[in-house]
Amino acid sequence: MARVHNFNAGPAALPLEVLEEAQKELIDFKGSGMSIMENSHRGKEYDAVHLEAVENVRKILKLSDDYSVLFVQGGASLQFAMVPMNLLGPGQTADYIDSGAWANKALKEAKLIGKVNVAANTGKEIPTRVPRLDELSLTPGAAYVHLTSNETIAGSQWKTFPRTEAPLVADMSSDIMSRPFDASQFGLIYAGAQKNLGPSGVALVVIRKDLAARVPATVPTMLKYGTYIEENSLYNTPPTFSIYILALVTRWILKIGPETLYRRNVEKAAKIYSILDAGQFYRGTAIKECRSDMNITFRLPSEALEEQFVKEASKQGMKGLKGHRSVGGIRASIYNAFPVEGVDALVAFMKEFEAKNN
Ligand SMILES: Cc1ncc(COP(=O)(O)O)c(C=O)c1O
């Protein structure tokens, strides 16, 4: 069996242990004589999986009873719409912090629903960065403040979150559960699962329950957070297989320990950043203070060299290093499940490539 070093930005590498467990249980899930995919979403087998997924999330994020854990389809992109549909009432303003392509998509969607104030805009700056806390111009009495904790394309990441009067809403798609943070600081957190949590097909939503009550009466049932809270995300058939894998991934996170994973993530990123900092050949695209531990973005002296870099790395079993099509360059996505050995392989390759081509 040949597993490559998978630097994809999402869907992304899953822990091998999780894949092996899923493989073991695929045909006959816990003696039920069928796979989890074939089990009823109202049966006792799936019920246990669903419960474990919710409980694992609660434990990892240290959530109080004020919060509900929801599983919603439509990816993080549907959350761009559901957040304002549920939380941005008529006459209210939502503050959006534009730090890059994903934050910008979220704010564009919110503009379709209601009034938006752009509280800061670093979205088009190069080198890329997230705004400083003192740059935010927040609206008194705002419905909420929205930020993107990690810009997957730009490679920038909030290191400290603002303390806001209005509920803080965060798209944590590309760094959820990669580092400790105080969840009680947030009104709502959402994340597409396919980077740090599991396969695509499900988005995790963590919501402070009182916020769900704000929803206007005209919002359809499947787009209301309240429906998911009341029905434990089982109003309709949920993406059972995706939630099953999410349960296994979060079990794996708990087994290693979120703090250990965090330290490992910082060390992994530091190894690659140390190469970027050591010379002039590789140029990081985000400013140092806010560069991401998940998506490491950099340029080489020419696009031709970047193409060659991606090609040669691929031949050596390192896949998915091409930067996002909108920005080019190189991007190494090294989420929780990405192994240290893969980082070491990339670092060795980078040194060798520089020595040959500098
Ligand atoms: C930060 C961020 N937000 C949102 C999305 C969109 O997620 P989805 O494809 O689940 O809609 C992505 C996808 O890469 C992302 O990185």
Short mmCIF file of C-alpha atoms and ligand atoms in Angstrom, two decimals:
data_model
loop_
_atom_site.label_atom_id
_atom_site.label_comp_id
_atom_site.label_asym_id
_atom_site.label_seq_id
_atom_site.Cartn_x
_atom_site.Cartn_y
_atom_site.Cartn_z
CA MET A 1 0.00 0.00 0.00
CA ALA A 2 1.41 3.39 -1.00
CA ARG A 3 0.03 6.41 0.86
CA VAL A 4 1.32 9.76 -0.38
CA HIS A 5 2.01 12.89 1.62
CA ASN A 6 -1.27 14.68 1.02
CA PHE A 7 -0.96 18.47 1.23
CA ASN A 8 -4.46 19.08 -0.15
CA ALA A 9 -6.31 22.08 1.29
CA GLY A 10 -9.63 20.26 1.57
CA PRO A 11 -10.85 17.61 1.31
CA ALA A 12 -7.63 16.86 3.11
CA ALA A 13 -5.63 14.10 4.77
CA LEU A 14 -7.47 12.03 7.36
CA PRO A 15 -5.73 10.14 10.18
CA LEU A 16 -4.68 6.73 8.88
CA GLU A 17 -5.99 5.15 12.09
CA VAL A 18 -9.44 6.56 11.34
CA LEU A 19 -9.44 5.22 7.80
CA GLU A 20 -8.38 1.81 9.05
CA GLU A 21 -11.10 1.77 11.70
CA ALA A 22 -13.70 2.77 9.11
CA GLN A 23 -12.42 0.06 6.79
CA LYS A 24 -12.67 -2.55 9.54
CA GLU A 25 -16.25 -1.58 10.30
CA LEU A 26 -17.34 -0.88 6.75
CA ILE A 27 -19.17 -4.09 5.85
CA ASP A 28 -20.57 -4.99 9.24
CA PHE A 29 -20.92 -2.12 11.68
CA LYS A 30 -20.74 -3.45 15.25
CA GLY A 31 -22.56 -6.70 14.45
CA SER A 32 -25.51 -5.00 12.78
CA GLY A 33 -24.83 -6.95 9.58
CA MET A 34 -24.70 -3.78 7.52
CA SER A 35 -22.50 -0.74 7.13
CA ILE A 36 -23.20 2.43 9.09
CA MET A 37 -24.26 3.96 5.76
CA GLU A 38 -27.01 1.37 5.47
CA ASN A 39 -28.24 1.73 9.04
CA SER A 40 -31.33 3.82 9.77
CA HIS A 41 -30.56 7.27 11.07
CA ARG A 42 -33.17 6.55 13.75
CA GLY A 43 -31.72 3.19 14.82
CA LYS A 44 -29.66 2.49 17.93
CA GLU A 45 -26.38 1.96 16.03
CA TYR A 46 -26.45 5.35 14.34
CA ASP A 47 -27.86 6.97 17.44
CA ALA A 48 -24.70 6.04 19.37
CA VAL A 49 -22.48 7.43 16.59
CA HIS A 50 -24.39 10.71 16.48
CA LEU A 51 -24.26 11.07 20.24
CA GLU A 52 -20.54 10.37 20.32
CA ALA A 53 -19.88 12.96 17.59
CA VAL A 54 -21.77 15.63 19.56
CA GLU A 55 -20.14 14.68 22.86
CA ASN A 56 -16.62 14.63 21.40
CA VAL A 57 -17.11 18.12 19.97
CA ARG A 58 -18.43 19.33 23.32
CA LYS A 59 -15.39 17.90 25.12
CA ILE A 60 -12.76 19.20 22.71
CA LEU A 61 -14.20 22.71 22.57
CA LYS A 62 -15.09 22.64 26.29
CA LEU A 63 -18.64 23.82 25.61
CA SER A 64 -21.05 24.79 28.35
CA ASP A 65 -24.74 23.84 28.28
CA ASP A 66 -25.46 27.25 26.74
CA TYR A 67 -24.25 25.88 23.40
CA SER A 68 -25.69 23.39 20.93
CA VAL A 69 -23.66 21.29 18.52
CA LEU A 70 -25.30 20.95 15.11
CA PHE A 71 -24.55 19.06 11.92
CA VAL A 72 -25.75 20.81 8.78
CA GLN A 73 -25.33 20.02 5.09
CA GLY A 74 -24.41 22.60 2.44
CA GLY A 75 -20.84 23.09 3.65
CA ALA A 76 -19.43 26.24 5.20
CA SER A 77 -20.80 28.06 2.15
CA LEU A 78 -24.39 27.54 3.27
CA GLN A 79 -23.41 29.00 6.64
CA PHE A 80 -22.43 32.20 4.82
CA ALA A 81 -26.18 32.51 4.17
CA MET A 82 -27.68 30.84 7.24
CA VAL A 83 -25.83 33.11 9.66
CA PRO A 84 -27.42 36.35 8.36
CA MET A 85 -30.76 34.66 7.63
CA ASN A 86 -31.00 33.68 11.29
CA LEU A 87 -29.17 36.46 13.08
CA LEU A 88 -29.44 39.64 11.02
CA GLY A 89 -32.87 41.14 11.60
CA PRO A 90 -34.46 44.05 9.71
CA GLY A 91 -32.92 47.39 10.66
CA GLN A 92 -29.84 45.74 12.16
CA THR A 93 -26.23 45.87 10.99
CA ALA A 94 -23.72 43.03 11.00
CA ASP A 95 -19.99 43.77 11.20
CA TYR A 96 -17.84 41.74 8.82
CA ILE A 97 -14.06 41.65 8.91
CA ASP A 98 -12.70 41.16 5.42
CA SER A 99 -9.37 39.36 5.66
CA GLY A 100 -9.35 37.48 2.36
CA ALA A 101 -11.28 35.43 -0.16
CA TRP A 102 -13.34 33.41 2.33
CA ALA A 103 -14.24 36.32 4.59
CA ASN A 104 -15.22 38.23 1.47
CA LYS A 105 -17.53 35.44 0.30
CA ALA A 106 -19.22 35.41 3.70
CA LEU A 107 -19.77 39.16 3.65
CA LYS A 108 -21.09 39.18 0.08
CA GLU A 109 -23.69 36.61 1.06
CA ALA A 110 -24.70 38.61 4.13
CA LYS A 111 -25.23 41.68 1.94
CA LEU A 112 -27.95 39.75 0.12
CA ILE A 113 -29.83 39.43 3.40
CA GLY A 114 -29.26 42.69 5.27
CA LYS A 115 -27.05 45.60 6.18
CA VAL A 116 -23.34 44.98 6.48
CA ASN A 117 -20.55 47.15 7.83
CA VAL A 118 -17.03 46.21 6.72
CA ALA A 119 -15.29 46.60 10.06
CA ALA A 120 -11.80 46.23 8.55
CA ASN A 121 -10.43 45.24 5.20
CA THR A 122 -7.04 43.64 4.64
CA GLY A 123 -8.44 41.25 2.04
CA LYS A 124 -6.39 42.44 -0.89
CA GLU A 125 -3.15 43.31 0.89
CA ILE A 126 0.06 41.59 -0.11
CA PRO A 127 1.77 40.32 2.00
CA THR A 128 -1.47 39.02 3.44
CA ARG A 129 -2.54 39.56 7.02
CA VAL A 130 -5.53 39.73 9.31
CA PRO A 131 -6.38 43.13 10.80
CA ARG A 132 -4.99 44.25 14.14
CA LEU A 133 -7.55 44.56 16.91
CA ASP A 134 -7.07 48.35 16.98
CA GLU A 135 -8.05 48.59 13.31
CA LEU A 136 -11.59 47.31 13.79
CA SER A 137 -14.39 49.82 13.44
CA LEU A 138 -17.30 48.04 15.03
CA THR A 139 -20.93 49.19 14.98
CA PRO A 140 -22.50 49.92 18.37
CA GLY A 141 -25.40 47.51 18.81
CA ALA A 142 -24.36 45.32 15.84
CA ALA A 143 -26.28 42.06 15.36
CA TYR A 144 -22.96 40.20 15.36
CA VAL A 145 -19.33 40.44 14.28
CA HIS A 146 -18.09 37.94 11.70
CA LEU A 147 -14.50 36.84 11.12
CA THR A 148 -12.66 34.02 9.37
CA SER A 149 -10.22 32.48 11.84
CA ASN A 150 -7.90 31.11 9.17
CA GLU A 151 -7.73 32.27 5.56
CA THR A 152 -7.12 29.00 3.74
CA ILE A 153 -6.05 30.64 0.47
CA ALA A 154 -4.01 33.57 1.80
CA GLY A 155 -2.35 31.59 4.59
CA SER A 156 -3.12 34.04 7.38
CA GLN A 157 -4.61 33.27 10.79
CA TRP A 158 -5.99 35.20 13.75
CA LYS A 159 -3.71 34.57 16.73
CA THR A 160 -5.87 36.51 19.21
CA PHE A 161 -9.59 36.93 18.75
CA PRO A 162 -11.25 40.26 19.47
CA ARG A 163 -13.49 40.52 22.52
CA THR A 164 -16.64 42.04 21.10
CA GLU A 165 -19.83 43.32 22.66
CA ALA A 166 -21.94 41.86 19.84
CA PRO A 167 -21.88 38.06 19.47
CA LEU A 168 -18.73 36.94 17.67
CA VAL A 169 -19.33 34.60 14.74
CA ALA A 170 -16.41 32.71 13.23
CA ASP A 171 -15.83 30.64 10.14
CA MET A 172 -13.28 28.17 11.54
CA SER A 173 -13.38 25.81 8.56
CA SER A 174 -9.63 25.53 8.20
CA ASP A 175 -8.38 25.60 11.77
CA ILE A 176 -11.09 24.26 14.04
CA MET A 177 -9.69 21.97 16.75
CA SER A 178 -6.12 22.73 15.72
CA ARG A 179 -5.47 24.95 18.76
CA PRO A 180 -7.10 25.83 22.05
CA PHE A 181 -9.39 28.85 22.24
CA ASP A 182 -12.13 30.09 24.52
CA ALA A 183 -15.40 29.03 22.87
CA SER A 184 -17.42 31.06 25.36
CA GLN A 185 -16.12 34.17 23.57
CA PHE A 186 -18.20 33.19 20.51
CA GLY A 187 -21.88 33.31 19.70
CA LEU A 188 -21.57 30.96 16.75
CA ILE A 189 -18.78 28.93 15.17
CA TYR A 190 -19.04 27.00 11.93
CA ALA A 191 -16.71 24.81 9.93
CA GLY A 192 -16.95 22.65 6.85
CA ALA A 193 -15.69 19.26 8.02
CA GLN A 194 -13.37 18.40 5.16
CA LYS A 195 -10.15 19.87 6.54
CA ASN A 196 -9.78 19.15 10.24
CA LEU A 197 -12.89 17.12 11.10
CA GLY A 198 -13.65 14.50 8.49
CA PRO A 199 -14.97 14.18 4.96
CA SER A 200 -17.04 16.73 3.06
CA GLY A 201 -20.81 16.58 3.30
CA VAL A 202 -21.26 18.00 6.76
CA ALA A 203 -20.60 21.32 8.44
CA LEU A 204 -20.24 21.66 12.18
CA VAL A 205 -22.15 24.52 13.79
CA VAL A 206 -21.74 25.47 17.43
CA ILE A 207 -24.33 28.02 18.49
CA ARG A 208 -25.19 29.76 21.71
CA LYS A 209 -28.79 28.65 22.08
CA ASP A 210 -30.31 32.04 22.83
CA LEU A 211 -29.18 33.35 19.44
CA ALA A 212 -31.37 30.87 17.57
CA ALA A 213 -34.48 32.60 18.94
CA ARG A 214 -33.75 35.67 16.82
CA VAL A 215 -34.75 34.00 13.58
CA PRO A 216 -37.45 35.73 11.51
CA ALA A 217 -40.62 33.64 11.06
CA THR A 218 -40.21 33.52 7.28
CA VAL A 219 -36.98 31.49 7.29
CA PRO A 220 -37.65 27.97 5.95
CA THR A 221 -37.46 25.05 8.37
CA MET A 222 -34.23 23.53 7.03
CA LEU A 223 -32.46 26.89 7.17
CA LYS A 224 -33.33 27.64 10.79
CA TYR A 225 -30.81 26.81 13.50
CA GLY A 226 -33.76 26.24 15.84
CA THR A 227 -34.85 23.20 13.82
CA TYR A 228 -31.44 21.57 14.25
CA ILE A 229 -31.35 22.41 17.94
CA GLU A 230 -34.83 21.02 18.62
CA GLU A 231 -34.30 17.87 16.56
CA ASN A 232 -30.64 17.23 17.47
CA SER A 233 -29.77 17.64 13.76
CA LEU A 234 -32.16 14.76 12.95
CA TYR A 235 -35.09 16.69 11.50
CA ASN A 236 -34.30 15.04 8.18
CA THR A 237 -31.77 12.36 7.22
CA PRO A 238 -28.35 13.71 8.16
CA PRO A 239 -25.14 12.80 6.26
CA THR A 240 -24.63 9.76 8.48
CA PHE A 241 -21.36 8.53 7.00
CA SER A 242 -19.73 11.97 7.25
CA ILE A 243 -20.86 12.30 10.86
CA TYR A 244 -19.57 8.79 11.59
CA ILE A 245 -16.11 9.74 10.30
CA LEU A 246 -16.30 13.00 12.25
CA ALA A 247 -17.00 10.92 15.37
CA LEU A 248 -13.89 8.82 14.66
CA VAL A 249 -11.71 11.88 13.93
CA THR A 250 -12.81 13.66 17.11
CA ARG A 251 -12.23 10.41 19.07
CA TRP A 252 -8.69 10.42 17.61
CA ILE A 253 -8.22 14.07 18.67
CA LEU A 254 -9.30 13.23 22.22
CA LYS A 255 -6.97 10.23 22.30
CA ILE A 256 -3.93 12.31 21.33
CA GLY A 257 -5.11 15.29 23.34
CA PRO A 258 -5.99 18.68 21.83
CA GLU A 259 -3.02 20.35 23.57
CA THR A 260 -0.55 17.81 22.19
CA LEU A 261 -2.03 18.25 18.73
CA TYR A 262 -1.70 22.00 19.05
CA ARG A 263 1.97 21.77 20.02
CA ARG A 264 2.56 19.37 17.17
CA ASN A 265 0.83 21.74 14.72
CA VAL A 266 2.99 24.68 15.81
CA GLU A 267 6.16 22.57 15.50
CA LYS A 268 5.16 21.29 12.07
CA ALA A 269 4.51 24.79 10.75
CA ALA A 270 7.71 26.18 12.35
CA LYS A 271 9.81 23.63 10.47
CA ILE A 272 8.57 24.91 7.11
CA TYR A 273 8.63 28.58 8.15
CA SER A 274 12.24 28.20 9.24
CA ILE A 275 13.14 27.36 5.63
CA LEU A 276 11.22 30.40 4.36
CA ASP A 277 12.99 32.62 6.91
CA ALA A 278 16.45 31.21 6.22
CA GLY A 279 17.03 32.74 2.79
CA GLN A 280 15.68 34.67 -0.18
CA PHE A 281 14.71 31.77 -2.47
CA TYR A 282 11.33 31.06 -0.84
CA ARG A 283 9.15 34.04 0.07
CA GLY A 284 6.28 33.59 2.53
CA THR A 285 3.15 35.43 1.42
CA ALA A 286 1.70 36.27 4.85
CA ILE A 287 3.26 38.62 7.39
CA LYS A 288 5.04 36.83 10.20
CA GLU A 289 2.75 37.78 13.10
CA CYS A 290 -0.29 36.17 11.55
CA ARG A 291 0.94 33.42 9.31
CA SER A 292 -1.11 30.28 9.45
CA ASP A 293 -0.08 27.05 11.14
CA MET A 294 -2.47 25.19 8.82
CA ASN A 295 -1.89 26.58 5.32
CA ILE A 296 1.66 27.64 4.57
CA THR A 297 1.78 29.80 1.48
CA PHE A 298 4.90 30.89 -0.34
CA ARG A 299 6.37 31.90 -3.67
CA LEU A 300 9.50 30.91 -5.54
CA PRO A 301 11.56 33.29 -7.72
CA SER A 302 9.45 32.50 -10.82
CA GLU A 303 6.23 30.78 -11.84
CA ALA A 304 8.27 28.37 -13.96
CA LEU A 305 10.19 27.31 -10.83
CA GLU A 306 6.92 26.95 -8.92
CA GLU A 307 5.57 24.64 -11.58
CA GLN A 308 8.76 22.61 -11.51
CA PHE A 309 8.63 22.49 -7.68
CA VAL A 310 5.10 21.08 -7.71
CA LYS A 311 5.97 18.55 -10.41
CA GLU A 312 9.14 17.27 -8.74
CA ALA A 313 7.52 17.13 -5.30
CA SER A 314 4.67 15.12 -6.79
CA LYS A 315 7.15 12.62 -8.25
CA GLN A 316 8.53 12.17 -4.74
CA GLY A 317 5.05 11.42 -3.34
CA MET A 318 4.17 14.93 -2.09
CA LYS A 319 0.82 15.85 -3.59
CA GLY A 320 -1.40 18.91 -3.51
CA LEU A 321 1.25 21.62 -3.13
CA LYS A 322 -0.04 23.93 -5.86
CA GLY A 323 -1.40 27.20 -4.47
CA HIS A 324 -5.07 28.09 -4.92
CA ARG A 325 -5.85 28.86 -8.56
CA SER A 326 -6.80 32.45 -7.69
CA VAL A 327 -3.37 33.34 -6.27
CA GLY A 328 -0.86 30.80 -7.60
CA GLY A 329 2.35 30.02 -5.74
CA ILE A 330 2.75 27.09 -3.37
CA ARG A 331 0.52 26.07 -0.48
CA ALA A 332 1.30 23.33 2.00
CA SER A 333 -1.83 22.48 3.96
CA ILE A 334 -0.83 20.66 7.11
CA TYR A 335 -3.95 20.13 9.18
CA ASN A 336 -4.17 18.06 12.37
CA ALA A 337 -3.99 14.73 10.57
CA PHE A 338 -0.98 15.64 8.45
CA PRO A 339 1.97 13.66 9.84
CA VAL A 340 5.27 15.16 11.00
CA GLU A 341 7.10 12.80 8.61
CA GLY A 342 5.37 14.51 5.68
CA VAL A 343 6.61 17.89 6.90
CA ASP A 344 10.14 16.51 7.26
CA ALA A 345 9.96 15.14 3.71
CA LEU A 346 8.85 18.55 2.40
CA VAL A 347 11.57 20.38 4.31
CA ALA A 348 14.25 18.06 2.91
CA PHE A 349 12.83 18.48 -0.58
CA MET A 350 12.74 22.30 -0.23
CA LYS A 351 16.41 22.39 0.79
CA GLU A 352 17.42 20.16 -2.07
CA PHE A 353 15.32 22.09 -4.61
CA GLU A 354 16.80 25.40 -3.49
CA ALA A 355 20.36 24.08 -3.67
CA LYS A 356 19.75 22.85 -7.24
CA ASN A 357 17.90 25.91 -8.55
CA ASN A 358 19.17 28.94 -6.66
C1 LIG B 1 -12.23 29.29 5.45
C2 LIG B 1 -13.18 28.61 4.52
N1 LIG B 1 -14.49 28.92 4.58
C3 LIG B 1 -15.38 28.34 3.78
C4 LIG B 1 -15.03 27.39 2.84
C5 LIG B 1 -16.07 26.78 1.96
O1 LIG B 1 -16.38 25.54 2.47
P1 LIG B 1 -17.41 24.55 1.77
O2 LIG B 1 -16.75 24.05 0.53
O3 LIG B 1 -17.64 23.51 2.82
O4 LIG B 1 -18.65 25.30 1.46
C6 LIG B 1 -13.68 27.01 2.76
C7 LIG B 1 -13.26 25.99 1.78
O5 LIG B 1 -12.13 25.75 1.50
C8 LIG B 1 -12.75 27.64 3.61
O6 LIG B 1 -11.44 27.32 3.55
#
